């Protein structure tokens, strides 16, 4: 089902990912901006009934898409299986969207783009976040790892090699903020970088001191004491919290 595991829009010979020797997790079409479940269902139904789509215009003609919807799918990389890159797909999206349901399949829609550069890593990251609010290929901290390393910020994967009760600075995206009723004012954060995730424990005094940054920032730098628990879990006991500027908006699961 393309809602949960996105199959290619084109035929098997058009998408090299089907030849991959290992399983792959694919993002569902319903998660792309402006698409939603109903339209994703319609795309799946059309593909199953009439066969794989052969082009962006073929998809627009068979299903009915607005220019915004074609552009969102192009930005998300849904048309990579037709060849070219995301810039190429965006170039032809406007023309492809003029194909409408009920038209005979005889019109020619030129989706051929002039030679265009591939998206850079930062550009692809921004495109993914805009289109799907996720980064399936490039994690934000990977793009700034040299700068983080120069500042002495430790990657999560390297924390296990550091001795217990050592002060460290970590940095990454906030994925969760929790304050259980039984925690007596303690807030728990999950900080994730491109190598893994670590728990951060913030007592009430530190939270109140850095409340605005800690609550509102998508990325954080945490200075604190590393704790190796007996069951092998790594925690950082926060002492100082600063904003980590990632250049994009991220969302976390907060206080649920």
mmCIF file of C-alpha atoms in Angstrom:
data_model
loop_
_atom_site.group_PDB
_atom_site.id
_atom_site.type_symbol
_atom_site.label_atom_id
_atom_site.label_comp_id
_atom_site.label_asym_id
_atom_site.label_seq_id
_atom_site.Cartn_x
_atom_site.Cartn_y
_atom_site.Cartn_z
ATOM 1 C CA UNK A 1 0.000 0.000 0.000
ATOM 2 C CA UNK A 2 1.486 3.324 -1.028
ATOM 3 C CA UNK A 3 0.036 5.033 2.048
ATOM 4 C CA UNK A 4 2.399 3.207 4.363
ATOM 5 C CA UNK A 5 5.186 2.030 2.110
ATOM 6 C CA UNK A 6 5.504 4.099 -1.019
ATOM 7 C CA UNK A 7 5.823 1.970 -4.143
ATOM 8 C CA UNK A 8 7.326 3.694 -7.182
ATOM 9 C CA UNK A 9 4.996 5.730 -9.367
ATOM 10 C CA UNK A 10 6.645 4.287 -12.486
ATOM 11 C CA UNK A 11 7.110 0.664 -13.548
ATOM 12 C CA UNK A 12 9.682 -1.684 -11.990
ATOM 13 C CA UNK A 13 12.248 -1.080 -14.720
ATOM 14 C CA UNK A 14 12.095 2.651 -14.033
ATOM 15 C CA UNK A 15 13.082 2.536 -10.372
ATOM 16 C CA UNK A 16 16.454 1.109 -9.386
ATOM 17 C CA UNK A 17 15.458 0.920 -5.708
ATOM 18 C CA UNK A 18 13.468 -2.244 -6.478
ATOM 19 C CA UNK A 19 16.745 -4.018 -7.233
ATOM 20 C CA UNK A 20 18.201 -3.200 -3.825
ATOM 21 C CA UNK A 21 19.401 -6.364 -2.022
ATOM 22 C CA UNK A 22 17.975 -5.251 1.342
ATOM 23 C CA UNK A 23 14.504 -4.112 2.466
ATOM 24 C CA UNK A 24 13.759 -0.396 2.417
ATOM 25 C CA UNK A 25 11.335 1.744 4.387
ATOM 26 C CA UNK A 26 9.600 4.221 2.097
ATOM 27 C CA UNK A 27 7.585 7.271 3.006
ATOM 28 C CA UNK A 28 3.873 7.104 2.124
ATOM 29 C CA UNK A 29 2.390 9.533 -0.415
ATOM 30 C CA UNK A 30 -0.236 10.724 2.073
ATOM 31 C CA UNK A 31 2.496 12.433 4.112
ATOM 32 C CA UNK A 32 3.477 14.744 1.237
ATOM 33 C CA UNK A 33 2.263 18.325 1.598
ATOM 34 C CA UNK A 34 -1.158 18.944 -0.100
ATOM 35 C CA UNK A 35 -1.694 15.233 -0.932
ATOM 36 C CA UNK A 36 -3.475 13.619 2.015
ATOM 37 C CA UNK A 37 -5.085 10.206 2.364
ATOM 38 C CA UNK A 38 -7.930 10.541 -0.162
ATOM 39 C CA UNK A 39 -5.692 11.608 -3.042
ATOM 40 C CA UNK A 40 -3.064 9.010 -2.116
ATOM 41 C CA UNK A 41 -5.833 6.374 -2.228
ATOM 42 C CA UNK A 42 -6.851 7.608 -5.673
ATOM 43 C CA UNK A 43 -3.260 7.378 -6.947
ATOM 44 C CA UNK A 44 -2.954 3.814 -5.657
ATOM 45 C CA UNK A 45 -6.307 2.828 -7.158
ATOM 46 C CA UNK A 46 -5.389 4.249 -10.568
ATOM 47 C CA UNK A 47 -2.011 2.524 -10.560
ATOM 48 C CA UNK A 48 -3.550 -0.806 -9.588
ATOM 49 C CA UNK A 49 -6.355 -0.538 -12.136
ATOM 50 C CA UNK A 50 -4.508 0.839 -15.161
ATOM 51 C CA UNK A 51 -0.859 0.066 -14.525
ATOM 52 C CA UNK A 52 2.182 2.136 -13.519
ATOM 53 C CA UNK A 53 2.319 5.810 -14.418
ATOM 54 C CA UNK A 54 4.626 6.691 -17.266
ATOM 55 C CA UNK A 55 5.144 10.409 -16.566
ATOM 56 C CA UNK A 56 4.010 13.307 -14.406
ATOM 57 C CA UNK A 57 1.463 14.282 -17.061
ATOM 58 C CA UNK A 58 0.125 10.713 -17.111
ATOM 59 C CA UNK A 59 -0.401 10.893 -13.351
ATOM 60 C CA UNK A 60 -2.127 14.291 -13.578
ATOM 61 C CA UNK A 61 -4.384 13.119 -16.432
ATOM 62 C CA UNK A 62 -5.455 9.899 -14.737
ATOM 63 C CA UNK A 63 -5.885 11.199 -11.189
ATOM 64 C CA UNK A 64 -6.376 14.975 -11.417
ATOM 65 C CA UNK A 65 -3.763 17.080 -9.667
ATOM 66 C CA UNK A 66 -3.275 20.787 -9.159
ATOM 67 C CA UNK A 67 0.024 22.444 -10.019
ATOM 68 C CA UNK A 68 0.740 22.760 -6.275
ATOM 69 C CA UNK A 69 0.243 19.027 -5.800
ATOM 70 C CA UNK A 70 2.486 18.088 -8.720
ATOM 71 C CA UNK A 71 5.159 20.464 -7.417
ATOM 72 C CA UNK A 72 4.893 19.030 -3.894
ATOM 73 C CA UNK A 73 5.372 15.481 -5.204
ATOM 74 C CA UNK A 74 8.319 16.656 -7.320
ATOM 75 C CA UNK A 75 9.904 18.389 -4.334
ATOM 76 C CA UNK A 76 9.496 15.231 -2.235
ATOM 77 C CA UNK A 77 11.298 13.134 -4.866
ATOM 78 C CA UNK A 78 8.236 11.059 -5.827
ATOM 79 C CA UNK A 79 9.111 11.386 -9.533
ATOM 80 C CA UNK A 80 12.741 10.274 -9.264
ATOM 81 C CA UNK A 81 11.742 6.944 -10.825
ATOM 82 C CA UNK A 82 11.079 8.741 -14.136
ATOM 83 C CA UNK A 83 14.746 9.717 -14.390
ATOM 84 C CA UNK A 84 16.417 13.052 -13.747
ATOM 85 C CA UNK A 85 16.346 14.786 -10.393
ATOM 86 C CA UNK A 86 14.058 16.965 -8.364
ATOM 87 C CA UNK A 87 15.016 20.143 -10.213
ATOM 88 C CA UNK A 88 14.084 18.448 -13.504
ATOM 89 C CA UNK A 89 10.741 17.351 -12.087
ATOM 90 C CA UNK A 90 9.997 20.823 -10.742
ATOM 91 C CA UNK A 91 10.836 22.312 -14.145
ATOM 92 C CA UNK A 92 8.182 20.195 -15.846
ATOM 93 C CA UNK A 93 5.598 20.179 -13.037
ATOM 94 C CA UNK A 94 3.634 23.200 -14.267
ATOM 95 C CA UNK A 95 3.223 21.830 -17.783
ATOM 96 C CA UNK A 96 2.391 18.350 -16.495
ATOM 97 C CA UNK A 97 -0.346 19.728 -14.240
ATOM 98 C CA UNK A 98 -2.265 21.064 -17.258
ATOM 99 C CA UNK A 99 -3.134 17.467 -18.173
ATOM 100 C CA UNK A 100 -6.645 16.881 -16.879
ATOM 101 C CA UNK A 101 -8.878 13.832 -16.382
ATOM 102 C CA UNK A 102 -11.012 13.126 -19.439
ATOM 103 C CA UNK A 103 -8.447 14.346 -21.942
ATOM 104 C CA UNK A 104 -7.415 11.937 -24.642
ATOM 105 C CA UNK A 105 -3.924 10.608 -24.156
ATOM 106 C CA UNK A 106 -2.649 12.295 -27.295
ATOM 107 C CA UNK A 107 -1.505 15.677 -25.985
ATOM 108 C CA UNK A 108 2.210 16.278 -25.700
ATOM 109 C CA UNK A 109 3.441 17.773 -22.441
ATOM 110 C CA UNK A 110 7.121 18.606 -22.580
ATOM 111 C CA UNK A 111 8.619 17.666 -19.201
ATOM 112 C CA UNK A 112 12.184 17.794 -20.528
ATOM 113 C CA UNK A 113 14.315 20.203 -18.538
ATOM 114 C CA UNK A 114 17.498 21.924 -19.682
ATOM 115 C CA UNK A 115 20.708 20.753 -17.961
ATOM 116 C CA UNK A 116 20.165 21.568 -14.294
ATOM 117 C CA UNK A 117 22.430 20.935 -11.297
ATOM 118 C CA UNK A 118 21.398 18.329 -8.759
ATOM 119 C CA UNK A 119 20.241 19.560 -5.380
ATOM 120 C CA UNK A 120 23.018 20.084 -2.886
ATOM 121 C CA UNK A 121 22.818 18.367 0.498
ATOM 122 C CA UNK A 122 21.397 21.439 2.280
ATOM 123 C CA UNK A 123 18.945 22.083 -0.565
ATOM 124 C CA UNK A 124 17.670 18.499 -0.463
ATOM 125 C CA UNK A 125 17.294 18.697 3.305
ATOM 126 C CA UNK A 126 15.196 21.862 3.005
ATOM 127 C CA UNK A 127 13.142 20.306 0.193
ATOM 128 C CA UNK A 128 12.408 17.198 2.293
ATOM 129 C CA UNK A 129 11.410 19.246 5.328
ATOM 130 C CA UNK A 130 9.123 21.483 3.246
ATOM 131 C CA UNK A 131 7.444 18.627 1.409
ATOM 132 C CA UNK A 132 7.160 15.979 4.145
ATOM 133 C CA UNK A 133 8.461 17.482 7.441
ATOM 134 C CA UNK A 134 11.003 14.614 7.485
ATOM 135 C CA UNK A 135 14.587 14.110 6.392
ATOM 136 C CA UNK A 136 14.864 10.530 5.069
ATOM 137 C CA UNK A 137 18.277 10.930 3.429
ATOM 138 C CA UNK A 138 20.255 13.630 5.254
ATOM 139 C CA UNK A 139 20.030 14.461 8.950
ATOM 140 C CA UNK A 140 20.375 18.176 9.809
ATOM 141 C CA UNK A 141 23.355 17.756 12.136
ATOM 142 C CA UNK A 142 25.337 15.823 9.511
ATOM 143 C CA UNK A 143 25.609 19.016 7.452
ATOM 144 C CA UNK A 144 27.176 20.951 10.317
ATOM 145 C CA UNK A 145 29.227 18.160 11.919
ATOM 146 C CA UNK A 146 32.599 19.788 11.084
ATOM 147 C CA UNK A 147 31.494 22.972 12.860
ATOM 148 C CA UNK A 148 30.124 21.013 15.822
ATOM 149 C CA UNK A 149 33.343 18.997 16.102
ATOM 150 C CA UNK A 150 35.413 22.184 16.040
ATOM 151 C CA UNK A 151 33.377 23.430 19.018
ATOM 152 C CA UNK A 152 34.046 20.225 20.956
ATOM 153 C CA UNK A 153 30.486 18.946 20.644
ATOM 154 C CA UNK A 154 30.431 15.158 20.977
ATOM 155 C CA UNK A 155 28.450 12.947 18.600
ATOM 156 C CA UNK A 156 26.009 10.650 20.380
ATOM 157 C CA UNK A 157 27.732 7.531 19.069
ATOM 158 C CA UNK A 158 30.982 8.625 20.757
ATOM 159 C CA UNK A 159 29.473 9.121 24.229
ATOM 160 C CA UNK A 160 29.773 5.460 25.190
ATOM 161 C CA UNK A 161 33.561 5.653 24.961
ATOM 162 C CA UNK A 162 33.671 8.585 27.422
ATOM 163 C CA UNK A 163 34.048 7.854 31.120
ATOM 164 C CA UNK A 164 31.080 8.077 33.467
ATOM 165 C CA UNK A 165 30.669 11.435 35.279
ATOM 166 C CA UNK A 166 32.497 13.387 32.574
ATOM 167 C CA UNK A 167 31.213 16.779 31.488
ATOM 168 C CA UNK A 168 30.281 16.794 27.808
ATOM 169 C CA UNK A 169 28.506 19.014 25.318
ATOM 170 C CA UNK A 170 26.080 17.417 22.877
ATOM 171 C CA UNK A 171 23.950 18.928 20.144
ATOM 172 C CA UNK A 172 21.052 17.828 18.007
ATOM 173 C CA UNK A 173 17.358 17.939 17.212
ATOM 174 C CA UNK A 174 14.812 17.778 20.026
ATOM 175 C CA UNK A 175 12.499 14.846 19.309
ATOM 176 C CA UNK A 176 10.605 14.674 22.639
ATOM 177 C CA UNK A 177 9.967 16.778 25.720
ATOM 178 C CA UNK A 178 8.311 15.054 28.678
ATOM 179 C CA UNK A 179 7.539 15.964 32.280
ATOM 180 C CA UNK A 180 5.812 13.045 34.051
ATOM 181 C CA UNK A 181 3.596 13.919 36.989
ATOM 182 C CA UNK A 182 5.823 11.828 39.279
ATOM 183 C CA UNK A 183 9.068 13.529 38.182
ATOM 184 C CA UNK A 184 8.907 16.395 40.714
ATOM 185 C CA UNK A 185 9.566 19.101 38.160
ATOM 186 C CA UNK A 186 12.206 17.205 36.177
ATOM 187 C CA UNK A 187 11.892 17.474 32.375
ATOM 188 C CA UNK A 188 13.191 14.744 30.071
ATOM 189 C CA UNK A 189 14.438 15.588 26.582
ATOM 190 C CA UNK A 190 15.522 13.337 23.732
ATOM 191 C CA UNK A 191 18.317 14.832 21.643
ATOM 192 C CA UNK A 192 19.113 13.193 18.310
ATOM 193 C CA UNK A 193 21.985 13.744 15.901
ATOM 194 C CA UNK A 194 22.940 11.853 12.749
ATOM 195 C CA UNK A 195 24.525 9.062 14.824
ATOM 196 C CA UNK A 196 21.881 8.341 17.457
ATOM 197 C CA UNK A 197 19.743 9.567 20.347
ATOM 198 C CA UNK A 198 20.506 10.342 23.982
ATOM 199 C CA UNK A 199 18.343 11.101 27.012
ATOM 200 C CA UNK A 200 18.771 14.473 28.701
ATOM 201 C CA UNK A 201 17.585 15.080 32.264
ATOM 202 C CA UNK A 202 16.803 18.698 33.155
ATOM 203 C CA UNK A 203 16.043 19.567 36.769
ATOM 204 C CA UNK A 204 13.568 22.312 37.584
ATOM 205 C CA UNK A 205 16.232 24.934 38.343
ATOM 206 C CA UNK A 206 18.030 24.455 35.021
ATOM 207 C CA UNK A 207 14.721 24.318 33.135
ATOM 208 C CA UNK A 208 13.515 27.603 34.596
ATOM 209 C CA UNK A 209 16.882 29.253 33.885
ATOM 210 C CA UNK A 210 16.761 28.234 30.199
ATOM 211 C CA UNK A 211 12.990 27.795 29.854
ATOM 212 C CA UNK A 212 12.355 29.765 26.657
ATOM 213 C CA UNK A 213 15.244 28.285 24.671
ATOM 214 C CA UNK A 214 14.640 24.765 25.995
ATOM 215 C CA UNK A 215 10.931 24.817 25.226
ATOM 216 C CA UNK A 216 10.861 26.592 21.853
ATOM 217 C CA UNK A 217 14.060 25.607 20.013
ATOM 218 C CA UNK A 218 14.053 22.738 17.528
ATOM 219 C CA UNK A 219 17.790 22.216 18.014
ATOM 220 C CA UNK A 220 19.702 22.429 21.284
ATOM 221 C CA UNK A 221 23.241 22.354 22.618
ATOM 222 C CA UNK A 222 23.357 20.697 26.047
ATOM 223 C CA UNK A 223 26.300 21.006 28.448
ATOM 224 C CA UNK A 224 26.119 18.553 31.309
ATOM 225 C CA UNK A 225 27.327 15.492 33.160
ATOM 226 C CA UNK A 226 27.406 12.165 31.307
ATOM 227 C CA UNK A 227 25.810 9.303 33.219
ATOM 228 C CA UNK A 228 26.221 5.616 32.405
ATOM 229 C CA UNK A 229 23.423 3.711 34.131
ATOM 230 C CA UNK A 230 23.765 0.114 35.292
ATOM 231 C CA UNK A 231 21.467 -1.125 32.537
ATOM 232 C CA UNK A 232 23.603 0.508 29.838
ATOM 233 C CA UNK A 233 21.490 3.604 29.192
ATOM 234 C CA UNK A 234 23.275 6.909 28.582
ATOM 235 C CA UNK A 235 21.935 10.114 30.123
ATOM 236 C CA UNK A 236 23.215 13.662 30.168
ATOM 237 C CA UNK A 237 22.347 15.644 33.307
ATOM 238 C CA UNK A 238 21.888 19.148 31.893
ATOM 239 C CA UNK A 239 23.688 22.126 33.388
ATOM 240 C CA UNK A 240 23.452 24.621 30.514
ATOM 241 C CA UNK A 241 21.163 24.788 27.472
ATOM 242 C CA UNK A 242 21.691 26.848 24.322
ATOM 243 C CA UNK A 243 19.959 27.117 20.977
ATOM 244 C CA UNK A 244 21.439 25.163 18.060
ATOM 245 C CA UNK A 245 20.639 26.966 14.824
ATOM 246 C CA UNK A 246 19.780 24.373 12.173
ATOM 247 C CA UNK A 247 18.440 26.708 9.495
ATOM 248 C CA UNK A 248 15.070 24.916 9.292
ATOM 249 C CA UNK A 249 11.957 24.260 11.344
ATOM 250 C CA UNK A 250 11.646 20.919 13.126
ATOM 251 C CA UNK A 251 8.811 19.455 15.182
ATOM 252 C CA UNK A 252 8.958 17.404 18.359
ATOM 253 C CA UNK A 253 6.505 15.434 20.484
ATOM 254 C CA UNK A 254 6.071 17.576 23.569
ATOM 255 C CA UNK A 255 4.414 16.795 26.905
ATOM 256 C CA UNK A 256 2.069 14.066 25.626
#
